[in-house]
Coordinates of C-alpha atoms and ligand atoms in Angstrom, one line a residue:
X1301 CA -30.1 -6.3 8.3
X1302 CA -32.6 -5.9 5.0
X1303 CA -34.5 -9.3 5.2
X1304 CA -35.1 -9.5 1.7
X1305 CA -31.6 -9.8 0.8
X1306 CA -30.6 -12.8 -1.0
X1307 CA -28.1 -14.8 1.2
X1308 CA -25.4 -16.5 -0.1
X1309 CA -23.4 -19.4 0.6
X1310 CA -19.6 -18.3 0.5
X1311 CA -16.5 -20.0 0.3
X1312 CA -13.2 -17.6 1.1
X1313 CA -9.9 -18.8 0.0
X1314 CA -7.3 -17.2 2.3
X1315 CA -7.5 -16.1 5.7
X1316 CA -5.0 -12.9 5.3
X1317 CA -6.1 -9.4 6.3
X1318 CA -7.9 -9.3 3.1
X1319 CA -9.3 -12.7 3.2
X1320 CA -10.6 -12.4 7.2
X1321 CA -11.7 -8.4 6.6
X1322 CA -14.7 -10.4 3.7
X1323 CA -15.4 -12.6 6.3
X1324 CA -16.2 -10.2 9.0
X1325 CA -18.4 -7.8 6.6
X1326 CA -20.1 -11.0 4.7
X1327 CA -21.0 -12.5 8.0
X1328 CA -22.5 -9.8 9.4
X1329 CA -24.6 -9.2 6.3
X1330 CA -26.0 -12.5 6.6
X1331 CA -24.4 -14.4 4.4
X1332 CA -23.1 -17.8 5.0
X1333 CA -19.7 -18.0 5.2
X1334 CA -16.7 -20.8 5.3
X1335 CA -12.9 -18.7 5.7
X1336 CA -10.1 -21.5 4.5
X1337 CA -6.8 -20.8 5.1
X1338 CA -3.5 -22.9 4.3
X1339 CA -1.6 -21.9 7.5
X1340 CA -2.5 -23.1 10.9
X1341 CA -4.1 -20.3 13.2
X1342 CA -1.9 -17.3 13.3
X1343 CA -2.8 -16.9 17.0
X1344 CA -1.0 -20.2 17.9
X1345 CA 2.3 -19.4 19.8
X1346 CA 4.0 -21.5 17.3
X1347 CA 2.6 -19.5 14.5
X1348 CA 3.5 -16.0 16.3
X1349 CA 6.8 -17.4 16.5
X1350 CA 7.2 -18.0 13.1
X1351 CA 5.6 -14.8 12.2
X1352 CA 7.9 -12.6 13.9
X1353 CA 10.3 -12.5 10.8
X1354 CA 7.7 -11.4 8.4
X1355 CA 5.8 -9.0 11.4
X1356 CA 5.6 -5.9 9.2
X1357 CA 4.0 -3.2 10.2
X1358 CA 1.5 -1.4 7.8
X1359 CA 0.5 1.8 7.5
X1360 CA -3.3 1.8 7.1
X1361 CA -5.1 5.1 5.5
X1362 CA -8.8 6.1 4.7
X1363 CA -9.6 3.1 2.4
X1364 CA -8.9 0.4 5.0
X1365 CA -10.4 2.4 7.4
X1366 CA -13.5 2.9 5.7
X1367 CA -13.7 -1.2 5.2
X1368 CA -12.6 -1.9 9.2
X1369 CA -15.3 0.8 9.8
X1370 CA -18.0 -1.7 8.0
X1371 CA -16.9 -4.4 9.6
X1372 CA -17.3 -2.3 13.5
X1373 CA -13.7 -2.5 14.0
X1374 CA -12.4 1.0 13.2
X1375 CA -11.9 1.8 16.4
X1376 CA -10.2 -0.7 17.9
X1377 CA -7.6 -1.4 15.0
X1378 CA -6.6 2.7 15.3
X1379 CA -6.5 2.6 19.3
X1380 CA -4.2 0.0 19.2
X1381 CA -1.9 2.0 16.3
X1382 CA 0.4 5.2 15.9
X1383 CA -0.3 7.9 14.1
X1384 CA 2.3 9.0 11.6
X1385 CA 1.9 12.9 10.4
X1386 CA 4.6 13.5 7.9
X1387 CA 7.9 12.1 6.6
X1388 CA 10.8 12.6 8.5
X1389 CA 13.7 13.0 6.0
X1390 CA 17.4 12.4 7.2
X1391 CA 20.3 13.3 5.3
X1392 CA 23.8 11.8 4.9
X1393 CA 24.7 14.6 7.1
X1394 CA 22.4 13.7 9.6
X1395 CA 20.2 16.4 9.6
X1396 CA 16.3 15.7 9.8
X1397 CA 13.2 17.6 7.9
X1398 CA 9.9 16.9 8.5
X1399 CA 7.4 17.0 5.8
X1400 CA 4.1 17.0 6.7
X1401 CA 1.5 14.6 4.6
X1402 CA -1.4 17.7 5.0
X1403 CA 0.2 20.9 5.8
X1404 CA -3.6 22.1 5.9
X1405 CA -5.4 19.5 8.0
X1406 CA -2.7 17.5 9.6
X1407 CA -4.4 13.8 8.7
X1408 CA -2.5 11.3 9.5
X1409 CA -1.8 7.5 8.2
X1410 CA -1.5 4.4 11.1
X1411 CA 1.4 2.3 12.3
X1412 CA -0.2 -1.3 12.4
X1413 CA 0.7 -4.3 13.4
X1414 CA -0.2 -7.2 11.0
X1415 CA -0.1 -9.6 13.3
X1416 CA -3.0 -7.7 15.4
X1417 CA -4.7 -6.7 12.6
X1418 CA -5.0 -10.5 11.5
X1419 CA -5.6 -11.8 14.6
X1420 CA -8.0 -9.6 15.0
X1421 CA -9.8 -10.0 11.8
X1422 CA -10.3 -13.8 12.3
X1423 CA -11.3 -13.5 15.9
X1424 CA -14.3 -10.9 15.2
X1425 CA -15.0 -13.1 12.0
X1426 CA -15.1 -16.3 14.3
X1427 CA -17.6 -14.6 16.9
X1428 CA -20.2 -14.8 14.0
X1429 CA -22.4 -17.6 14.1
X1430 CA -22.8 -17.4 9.9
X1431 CA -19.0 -17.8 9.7
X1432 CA -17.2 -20.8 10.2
X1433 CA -13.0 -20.8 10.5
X1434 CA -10.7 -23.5 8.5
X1435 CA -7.0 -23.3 8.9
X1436 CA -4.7 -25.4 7.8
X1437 CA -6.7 -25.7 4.6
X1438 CA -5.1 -25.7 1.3
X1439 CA -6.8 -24.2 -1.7
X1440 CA -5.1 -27.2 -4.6
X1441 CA -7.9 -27.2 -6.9
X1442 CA -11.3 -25.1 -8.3
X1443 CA -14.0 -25.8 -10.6
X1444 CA -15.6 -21.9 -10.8
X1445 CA -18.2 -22.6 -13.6
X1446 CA -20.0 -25.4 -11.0
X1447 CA -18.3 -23.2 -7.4
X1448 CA -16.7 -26.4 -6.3
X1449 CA -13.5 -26.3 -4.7
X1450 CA -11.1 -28.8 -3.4
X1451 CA -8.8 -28.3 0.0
X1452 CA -6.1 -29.9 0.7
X1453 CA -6.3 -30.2 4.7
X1454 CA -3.0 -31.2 7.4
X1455 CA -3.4 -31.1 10.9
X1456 CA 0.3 -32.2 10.9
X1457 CA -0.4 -35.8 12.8
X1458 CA -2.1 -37.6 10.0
X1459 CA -1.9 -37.7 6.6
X1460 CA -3.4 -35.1 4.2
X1461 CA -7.1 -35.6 3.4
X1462 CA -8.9 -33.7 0.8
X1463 CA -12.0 -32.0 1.8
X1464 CA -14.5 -30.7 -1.3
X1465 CA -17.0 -28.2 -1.0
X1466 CA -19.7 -26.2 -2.9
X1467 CA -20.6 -22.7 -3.0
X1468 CA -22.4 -19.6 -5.2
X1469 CA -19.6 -17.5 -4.6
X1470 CA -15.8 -18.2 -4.3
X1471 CA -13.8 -15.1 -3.2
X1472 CA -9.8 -15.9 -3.9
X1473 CA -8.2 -14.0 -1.1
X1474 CA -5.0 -16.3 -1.1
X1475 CA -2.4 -13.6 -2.1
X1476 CA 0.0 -12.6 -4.9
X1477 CA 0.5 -16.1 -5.8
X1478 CA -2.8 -17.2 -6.0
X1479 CA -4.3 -20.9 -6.5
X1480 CA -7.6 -19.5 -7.3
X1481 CA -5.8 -17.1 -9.9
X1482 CA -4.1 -19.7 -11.7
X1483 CA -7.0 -21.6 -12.3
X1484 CA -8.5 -18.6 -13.4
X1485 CA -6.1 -18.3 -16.0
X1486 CA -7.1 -21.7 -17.5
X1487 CA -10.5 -20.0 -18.9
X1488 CA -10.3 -17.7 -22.2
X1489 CA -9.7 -14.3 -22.0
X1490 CA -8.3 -14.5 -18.9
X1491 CA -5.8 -11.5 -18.7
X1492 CA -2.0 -11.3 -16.6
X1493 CA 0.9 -9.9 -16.1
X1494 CA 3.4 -10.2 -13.3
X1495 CA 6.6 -8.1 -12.9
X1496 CA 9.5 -8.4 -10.5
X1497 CA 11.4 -5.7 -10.2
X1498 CA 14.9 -5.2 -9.7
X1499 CA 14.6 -3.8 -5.9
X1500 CA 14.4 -5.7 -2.7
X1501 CA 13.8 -5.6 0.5
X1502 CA 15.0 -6.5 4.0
X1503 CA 13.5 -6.0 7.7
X1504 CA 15.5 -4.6 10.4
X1505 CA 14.7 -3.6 13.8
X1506 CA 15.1 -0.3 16.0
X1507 CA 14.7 -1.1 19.4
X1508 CA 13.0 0.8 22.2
X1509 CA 14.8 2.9 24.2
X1510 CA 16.1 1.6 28.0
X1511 CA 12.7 3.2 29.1
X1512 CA 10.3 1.6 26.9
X1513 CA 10.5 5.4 24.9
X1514 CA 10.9 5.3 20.7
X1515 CA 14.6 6.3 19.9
X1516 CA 13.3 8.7 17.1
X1517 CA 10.2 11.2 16.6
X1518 CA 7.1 8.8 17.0
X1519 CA 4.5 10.1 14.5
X1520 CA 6.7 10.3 11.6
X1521 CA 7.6 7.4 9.0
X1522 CA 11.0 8.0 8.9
X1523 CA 12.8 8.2 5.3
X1524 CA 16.2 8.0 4.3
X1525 CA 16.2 8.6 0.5
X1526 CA 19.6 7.9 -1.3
X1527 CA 18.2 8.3 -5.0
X1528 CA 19.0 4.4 -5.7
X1529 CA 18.1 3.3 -2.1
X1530 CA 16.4 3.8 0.6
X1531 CA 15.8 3.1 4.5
X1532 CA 12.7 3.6 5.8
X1533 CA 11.0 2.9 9.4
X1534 CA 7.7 2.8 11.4
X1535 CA 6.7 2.8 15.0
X1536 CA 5.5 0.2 16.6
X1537 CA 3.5 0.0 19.9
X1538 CA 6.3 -1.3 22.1
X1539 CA 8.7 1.5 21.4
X1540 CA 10.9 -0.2 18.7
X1541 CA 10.9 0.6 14.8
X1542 CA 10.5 -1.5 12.3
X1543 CA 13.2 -0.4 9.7
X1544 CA 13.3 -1.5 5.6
X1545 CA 15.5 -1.3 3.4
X1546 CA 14.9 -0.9 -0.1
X1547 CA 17.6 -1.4 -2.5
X1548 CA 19.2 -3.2 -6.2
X1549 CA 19.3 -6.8 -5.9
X1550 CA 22.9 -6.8 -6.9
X1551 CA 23.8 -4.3 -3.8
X1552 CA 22.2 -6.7 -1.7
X1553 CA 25.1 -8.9 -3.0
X1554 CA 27.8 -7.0 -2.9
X1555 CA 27.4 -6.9 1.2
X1556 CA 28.5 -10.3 2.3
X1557 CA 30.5 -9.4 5.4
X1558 CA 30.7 -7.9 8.1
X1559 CA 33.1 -5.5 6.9
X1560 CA 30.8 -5.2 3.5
X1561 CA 27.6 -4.1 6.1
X1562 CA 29.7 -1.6 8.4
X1563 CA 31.4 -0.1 5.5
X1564 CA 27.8 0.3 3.3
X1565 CA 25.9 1.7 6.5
X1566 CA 28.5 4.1 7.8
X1567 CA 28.9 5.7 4.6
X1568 CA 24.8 5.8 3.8
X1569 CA 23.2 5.4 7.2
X1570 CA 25.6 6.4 10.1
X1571 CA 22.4 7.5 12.4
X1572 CA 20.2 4.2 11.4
X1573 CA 23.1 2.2 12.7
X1574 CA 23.9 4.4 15.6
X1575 CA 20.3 3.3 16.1
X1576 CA 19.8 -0.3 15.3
X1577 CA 23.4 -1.2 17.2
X1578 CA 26.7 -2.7 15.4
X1579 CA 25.8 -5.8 16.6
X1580 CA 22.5 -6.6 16.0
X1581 CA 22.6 -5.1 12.8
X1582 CA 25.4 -7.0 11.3
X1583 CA 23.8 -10.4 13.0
X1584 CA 20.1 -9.5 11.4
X1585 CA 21.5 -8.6 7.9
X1586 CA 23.7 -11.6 7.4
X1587 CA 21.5 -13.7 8.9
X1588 CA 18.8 -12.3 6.5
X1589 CA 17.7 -12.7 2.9
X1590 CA 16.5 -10.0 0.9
X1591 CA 12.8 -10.5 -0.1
X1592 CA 11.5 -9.9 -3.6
X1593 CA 8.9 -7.2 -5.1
X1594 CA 6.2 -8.4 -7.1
X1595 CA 3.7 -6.2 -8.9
X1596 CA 0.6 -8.5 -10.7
X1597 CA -2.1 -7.3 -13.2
X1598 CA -5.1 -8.9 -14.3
X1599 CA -8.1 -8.5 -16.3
X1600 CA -10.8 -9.9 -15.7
X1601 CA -10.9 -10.7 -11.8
X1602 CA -13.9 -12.6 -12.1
X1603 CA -15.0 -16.7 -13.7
X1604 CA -18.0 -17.7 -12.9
X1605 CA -19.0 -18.3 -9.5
X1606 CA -15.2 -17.0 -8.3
X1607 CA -13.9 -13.7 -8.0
X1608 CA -10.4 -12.5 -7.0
X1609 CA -9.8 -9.9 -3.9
X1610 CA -6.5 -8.4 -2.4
X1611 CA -3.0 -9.1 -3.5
X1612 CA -4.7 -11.9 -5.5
X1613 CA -6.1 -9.5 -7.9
X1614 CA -3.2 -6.8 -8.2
X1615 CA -0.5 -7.0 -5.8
X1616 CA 1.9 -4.3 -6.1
X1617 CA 5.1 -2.9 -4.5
X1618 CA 4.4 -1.9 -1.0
X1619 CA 5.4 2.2 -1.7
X1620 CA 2.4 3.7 -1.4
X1621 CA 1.6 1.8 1.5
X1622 CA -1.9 0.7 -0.4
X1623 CA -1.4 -2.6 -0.8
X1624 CA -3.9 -3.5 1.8
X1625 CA -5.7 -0.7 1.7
X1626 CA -6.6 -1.1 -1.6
X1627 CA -7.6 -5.0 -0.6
X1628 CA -10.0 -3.7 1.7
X1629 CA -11.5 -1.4 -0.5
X1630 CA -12.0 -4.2 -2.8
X1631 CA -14.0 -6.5 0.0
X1632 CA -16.2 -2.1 0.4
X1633 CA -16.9 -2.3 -3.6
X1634 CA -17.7 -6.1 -3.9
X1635 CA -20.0 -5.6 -1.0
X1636 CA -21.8 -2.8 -2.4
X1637 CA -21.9 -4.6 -5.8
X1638 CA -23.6 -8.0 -4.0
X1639 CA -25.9 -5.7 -2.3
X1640 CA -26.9 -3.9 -5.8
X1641 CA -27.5 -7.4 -7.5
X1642 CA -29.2 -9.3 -4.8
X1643 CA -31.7 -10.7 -6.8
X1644 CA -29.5 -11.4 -10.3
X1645 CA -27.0 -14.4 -10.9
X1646 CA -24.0 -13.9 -9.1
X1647 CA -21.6 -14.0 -11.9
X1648 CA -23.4 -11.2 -13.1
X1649 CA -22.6 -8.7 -9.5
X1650 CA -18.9 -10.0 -10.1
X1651 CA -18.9 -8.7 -13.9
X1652 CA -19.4 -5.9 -12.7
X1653 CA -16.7 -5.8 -10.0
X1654 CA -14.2 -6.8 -11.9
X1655 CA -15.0 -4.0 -14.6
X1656 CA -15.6 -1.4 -12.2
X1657 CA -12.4 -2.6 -10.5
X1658 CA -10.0 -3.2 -12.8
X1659 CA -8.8 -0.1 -14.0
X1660 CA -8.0 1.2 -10.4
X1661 CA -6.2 -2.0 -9.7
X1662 CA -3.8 -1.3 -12.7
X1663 CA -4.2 2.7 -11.4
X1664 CA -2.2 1.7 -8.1
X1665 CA 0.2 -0.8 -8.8
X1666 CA 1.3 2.3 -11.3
X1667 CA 1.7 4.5 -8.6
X1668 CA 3.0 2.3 -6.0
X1669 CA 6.2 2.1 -8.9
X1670 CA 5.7 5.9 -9.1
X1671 CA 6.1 6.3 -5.3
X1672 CA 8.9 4.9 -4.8
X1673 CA 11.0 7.3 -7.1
X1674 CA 9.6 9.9 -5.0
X1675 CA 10.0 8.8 -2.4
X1676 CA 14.0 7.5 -2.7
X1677 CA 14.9 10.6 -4.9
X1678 CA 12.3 13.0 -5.6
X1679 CA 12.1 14.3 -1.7
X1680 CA 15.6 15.5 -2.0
X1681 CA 14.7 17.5 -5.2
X1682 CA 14.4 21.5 -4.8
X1683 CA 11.8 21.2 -8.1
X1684 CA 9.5 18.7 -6.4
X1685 CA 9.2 20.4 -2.4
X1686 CA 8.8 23.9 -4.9
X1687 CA 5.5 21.8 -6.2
X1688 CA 4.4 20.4 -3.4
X1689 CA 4.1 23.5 -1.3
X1690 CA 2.4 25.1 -4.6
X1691 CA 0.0 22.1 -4.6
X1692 CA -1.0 22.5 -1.0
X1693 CA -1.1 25.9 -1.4
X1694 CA -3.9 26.1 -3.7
X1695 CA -5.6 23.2 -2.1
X1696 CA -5.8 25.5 0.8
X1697 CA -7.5 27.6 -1.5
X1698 CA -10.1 25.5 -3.7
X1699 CA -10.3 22.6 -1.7
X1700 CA -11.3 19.5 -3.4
X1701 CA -10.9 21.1 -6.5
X1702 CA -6.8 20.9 -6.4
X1703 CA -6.3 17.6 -4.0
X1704 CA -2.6 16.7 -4.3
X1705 CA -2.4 13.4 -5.8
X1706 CA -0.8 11.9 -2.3
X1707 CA -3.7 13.2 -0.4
X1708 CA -6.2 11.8 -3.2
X1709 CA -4.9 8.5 -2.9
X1710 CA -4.5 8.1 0.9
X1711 CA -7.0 10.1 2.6
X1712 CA -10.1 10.0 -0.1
X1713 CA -12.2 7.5 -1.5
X1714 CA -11.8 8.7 -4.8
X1715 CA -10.9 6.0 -7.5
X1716 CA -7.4 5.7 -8.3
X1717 CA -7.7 6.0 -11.9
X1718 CA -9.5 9.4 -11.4
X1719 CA -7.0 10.2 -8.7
X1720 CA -4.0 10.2 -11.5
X1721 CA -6.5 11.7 -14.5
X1722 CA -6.7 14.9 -11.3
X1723 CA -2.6 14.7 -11.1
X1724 CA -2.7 14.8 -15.3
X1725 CA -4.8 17.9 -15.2
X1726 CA -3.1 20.4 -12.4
X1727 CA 0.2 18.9 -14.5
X1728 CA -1.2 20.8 -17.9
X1729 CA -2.2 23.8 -15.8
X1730 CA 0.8 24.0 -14.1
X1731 CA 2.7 23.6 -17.5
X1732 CA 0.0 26.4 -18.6
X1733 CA 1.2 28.5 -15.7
X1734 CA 4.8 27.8 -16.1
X1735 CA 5.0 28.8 -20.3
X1736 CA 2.1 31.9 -19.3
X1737 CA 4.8 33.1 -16.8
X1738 CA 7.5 32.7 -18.7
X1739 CA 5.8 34.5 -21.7
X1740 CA 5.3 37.4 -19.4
X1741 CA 8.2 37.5 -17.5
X1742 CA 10.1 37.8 -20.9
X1743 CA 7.8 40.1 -22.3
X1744 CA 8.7 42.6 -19.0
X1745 CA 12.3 41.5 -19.6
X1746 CA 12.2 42.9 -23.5
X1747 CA 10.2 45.6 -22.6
X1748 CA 13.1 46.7 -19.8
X1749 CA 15.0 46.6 -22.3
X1750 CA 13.9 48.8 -25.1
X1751 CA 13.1 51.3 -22.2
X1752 CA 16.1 51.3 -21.2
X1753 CA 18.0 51.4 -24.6
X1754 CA 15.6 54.8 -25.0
X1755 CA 16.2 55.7 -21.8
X1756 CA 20.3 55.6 -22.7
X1757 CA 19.8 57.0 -26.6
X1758 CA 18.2 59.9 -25.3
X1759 CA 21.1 60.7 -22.8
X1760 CA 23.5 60.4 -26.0
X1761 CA 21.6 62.5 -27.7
X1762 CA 21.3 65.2 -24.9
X1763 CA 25.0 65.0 -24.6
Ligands
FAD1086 P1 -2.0 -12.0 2.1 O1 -1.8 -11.1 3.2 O2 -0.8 -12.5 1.3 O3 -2.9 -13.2 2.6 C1 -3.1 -14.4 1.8 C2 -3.5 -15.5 2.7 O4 -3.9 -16.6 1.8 C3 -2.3 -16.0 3.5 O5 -2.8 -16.1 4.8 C4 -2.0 -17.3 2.9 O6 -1.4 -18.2 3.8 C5 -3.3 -17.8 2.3 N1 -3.1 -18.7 1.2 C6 -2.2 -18.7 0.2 N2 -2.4 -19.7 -0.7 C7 -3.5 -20.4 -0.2 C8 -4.2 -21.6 -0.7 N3 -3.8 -22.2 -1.8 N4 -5.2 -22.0 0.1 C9 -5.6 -21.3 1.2 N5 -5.0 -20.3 1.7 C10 -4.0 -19.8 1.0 N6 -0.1 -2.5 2.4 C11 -0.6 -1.4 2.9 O7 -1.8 -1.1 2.7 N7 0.2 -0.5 3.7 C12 1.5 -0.8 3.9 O8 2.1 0.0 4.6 C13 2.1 -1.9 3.3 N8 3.4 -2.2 3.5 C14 3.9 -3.3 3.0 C15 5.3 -3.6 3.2 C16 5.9 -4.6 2.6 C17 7.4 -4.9 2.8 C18 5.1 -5.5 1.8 C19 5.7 -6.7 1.2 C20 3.7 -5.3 1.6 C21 3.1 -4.2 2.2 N9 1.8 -3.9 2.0 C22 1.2 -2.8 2.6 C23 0.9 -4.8 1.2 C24 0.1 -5.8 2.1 O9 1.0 -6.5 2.9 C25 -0.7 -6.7 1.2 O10 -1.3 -5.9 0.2 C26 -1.7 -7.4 2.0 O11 -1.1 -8.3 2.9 C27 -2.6 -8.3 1.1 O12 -3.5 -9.0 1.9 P2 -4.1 -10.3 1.2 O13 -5.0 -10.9 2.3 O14 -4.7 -10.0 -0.1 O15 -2.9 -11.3 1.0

């Protein structure tokens, strides 16, 4: 620890994985940290009860690992996840393919738990003597320009009481539907857009095999791509799979029945049900509602002593599995940014976050819309596995010099924006290479041609 480094009093508004990750690598800089979160502990039985419904798995990539890494708990988090190596594609028919994610290297993306990953977040967090814990703490009002911010607290026996305290730095890590952000929004030139689109989603469940086995290929995340749909599933430790299903809201309503969800899955999913069991499928579906997609922009992320993290800041559809990657990277950059301007103002260090931030927030919630075209539709397109193999082939061949933009994104650091200016450019050379070919192939064809028109006057003439 650098002993001349400023250290600051922190107040963190959400106790998420985004939320606890800032208070693990705060702490252990120094800094004095409170963590407030809404929710009661998550590591209450009553809470893990309650969780169970929204117990996503994640997949977790080079971004988040580079932030768990900081905060000494790489290691742990990927022991206690799977490694997935490719897609596994199934067709109508049945039929599997595996697609690898790097052909060349074979790096893999993790199977996590969120309910792990949170729990163990706040516990390592908790074990720091500069952090202290606050859960059932609700964020209901901010003052950023003096870093005063009011909690609304319940312990559930007694009535609410409000609880105010002061900070230099306010970090909103309370999600897509931020308090922090909204008060944000109050202040001029204050930037947002959110978008809902017209997909949504519903968790299902493979279970384990009898022995405790996975019923399909472990390291895979499993794909079932129907162009306007999609099923998709991750392992998890216990052997089961945790299945989604992406589709139109109005699908969603046309399957009210039982009948309605046999019908739908035996014509688009015969295996997945085979799978997931009649039963429990039907049960889980109707029982279920499907859960909306949200994508959120803004610009700036900072106002005055408070700066907005995670889904807070730009939360996007989950299909480029970045969403909390790209929250962790945030907590990496912020952390860098606090170190660079340890002796300025803070509202300067989160100036320049939020500028050198900004773009590549908008950058990913872009390509987590572009993902999931690929992946519903694209995957089963002979154009774009003809691309693909080119684009690994000739990363094979200049390295880092032609990184395909799905290995950019997941397995580098590299900015997003400059990760889709990278796609841009091997797009014009491949266009280059396409009309060059072309121009030569029809050149060869013409030339053919006259030969051969020669080659056939001469024999007329001979005759
Ligand atoms: P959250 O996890 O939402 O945490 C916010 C916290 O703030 C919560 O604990 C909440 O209770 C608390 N809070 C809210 N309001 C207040 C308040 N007023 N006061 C105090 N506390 C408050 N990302 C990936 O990287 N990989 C994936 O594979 C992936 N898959 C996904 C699949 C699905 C179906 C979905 C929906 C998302 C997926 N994501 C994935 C995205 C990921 O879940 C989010 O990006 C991540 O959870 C964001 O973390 P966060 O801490 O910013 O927000």
């Amino acid at each position: 620890l650098d002993n001349h480094q400023e250290k600051r009093k922190i107040v963190i508004a959400g106790a998420g994985l985004v939320g606890s990750l800032c208070a693990c690598i705060m702490g252990k800089k120094g800094h004095h940290v409170a963590l407030y979160e809404s929710r009661p502990d998550p590591r209450s039985e009553r809470e893990q009860a309650l969780a169970h419904g929204r117990s996503i798995n994640l997949a977790l990539s080079a971004r988040g690992r580079a932030a768990l890494a900081r905060a000494g708990l790489e290691d742990v988090v990927i022991s206690q996840a799977i490694s997935m190596r490719g897609r596994m594609i199934h067709s109508p028919d049945g039929s599997k393919k595996a697609i690898l994610y790097d052909p060349n290297t074979e790096q893999c993306i993790y199977s996590v738990s969120r309910q792990f990953l949170n729990e163990i977040l706040i516990s390592e967090a908790e074990k720091n003597p500069n952090v202290s814990v606050h859960f059932s703490h609700k964020l209901v009002d901010s003052r950023m320009d003096k870093g005063k911010l009011t909690f609304r607290k319940t312990d559930g026996n007694s009535a609410p009481t409000e609880v105010v305290v002061e900070s230099e730095l306010i970090i909103g890590a309370d999600g897509a539907h931020s308090a922090l952000r909204q008060a944000m929004l109050k202040q001029p030139m204050s930037n947002f857009s959110q978008t809902y689109i017209d997909h949504a989603y519903m968790e299902l469940k493979i279970p384990a095999k009898k022995n405790g086995q996975h019923a399909m290929d472990t390291h895979y995340l499993h794909i079932w791509p129907r162009n306007e749909f999609m099923l998709i599933a991750l392992p998890n430790l216990d052997g089961s799979f945790t299945v989604t299903l992406f589709m139109p809201i109005p699908i969603f309503g046309e399957l009210q029945t039982a009948d309605d969800v046999e019908t739908f899955f035996t014509r688009e999913f015969p295996d997945a049900m085979g799978l997931i069991g009649k039963e429990y499928l039907i049960k889980d579906f109707l029982s279920s509602r499907p859960s909306h997609l949200i994508s959120v922009k803004c610009n700036p992320l900072n106002a005055g002593k408070g700066v907005l993290v995670g889904d807070a800041a730009h939360a996007m559809v989950p299909f480029y599995g970045q969403g909390m990657n790209a929250g962790f990277e945030d907590i990496l950059i912020l952390d860098n940014i606090l170190d660079m301007y340890k002796n300025e103002p803070v509202e300067k260090a989160l100036t320049r976050f939020s500028q050198s931030r900004v773009p590549n927030a908008h950058a990913i919630c872009e390509l987590a819309l572009y993902n999931y075209v690929e992946m519903r539709c694209l995957v089963n397109q002979s154009a774009f596995i003809l691309r693909r193999f080119l684009d690994y082939r000739l990363h094979k061949l200049f390295g880092k010099k032609w990184t395909p933009l799905y290995n950019n994104v997941t397995f580098s650091l590299t900015p997003y924006a400059e990760c889709i200016q990278h796609k841009k450019w091997q797009d014009q050379v491949m266009k280059k290479v396409k009309y060059t070919s072309w121009i030569a192939v029809s050149l060869v064809t013409l030339g053919g041609l006259v030969v051969w028109r020669d080659f056939v006057h001469s024999r007329v003439h001979d005759a």
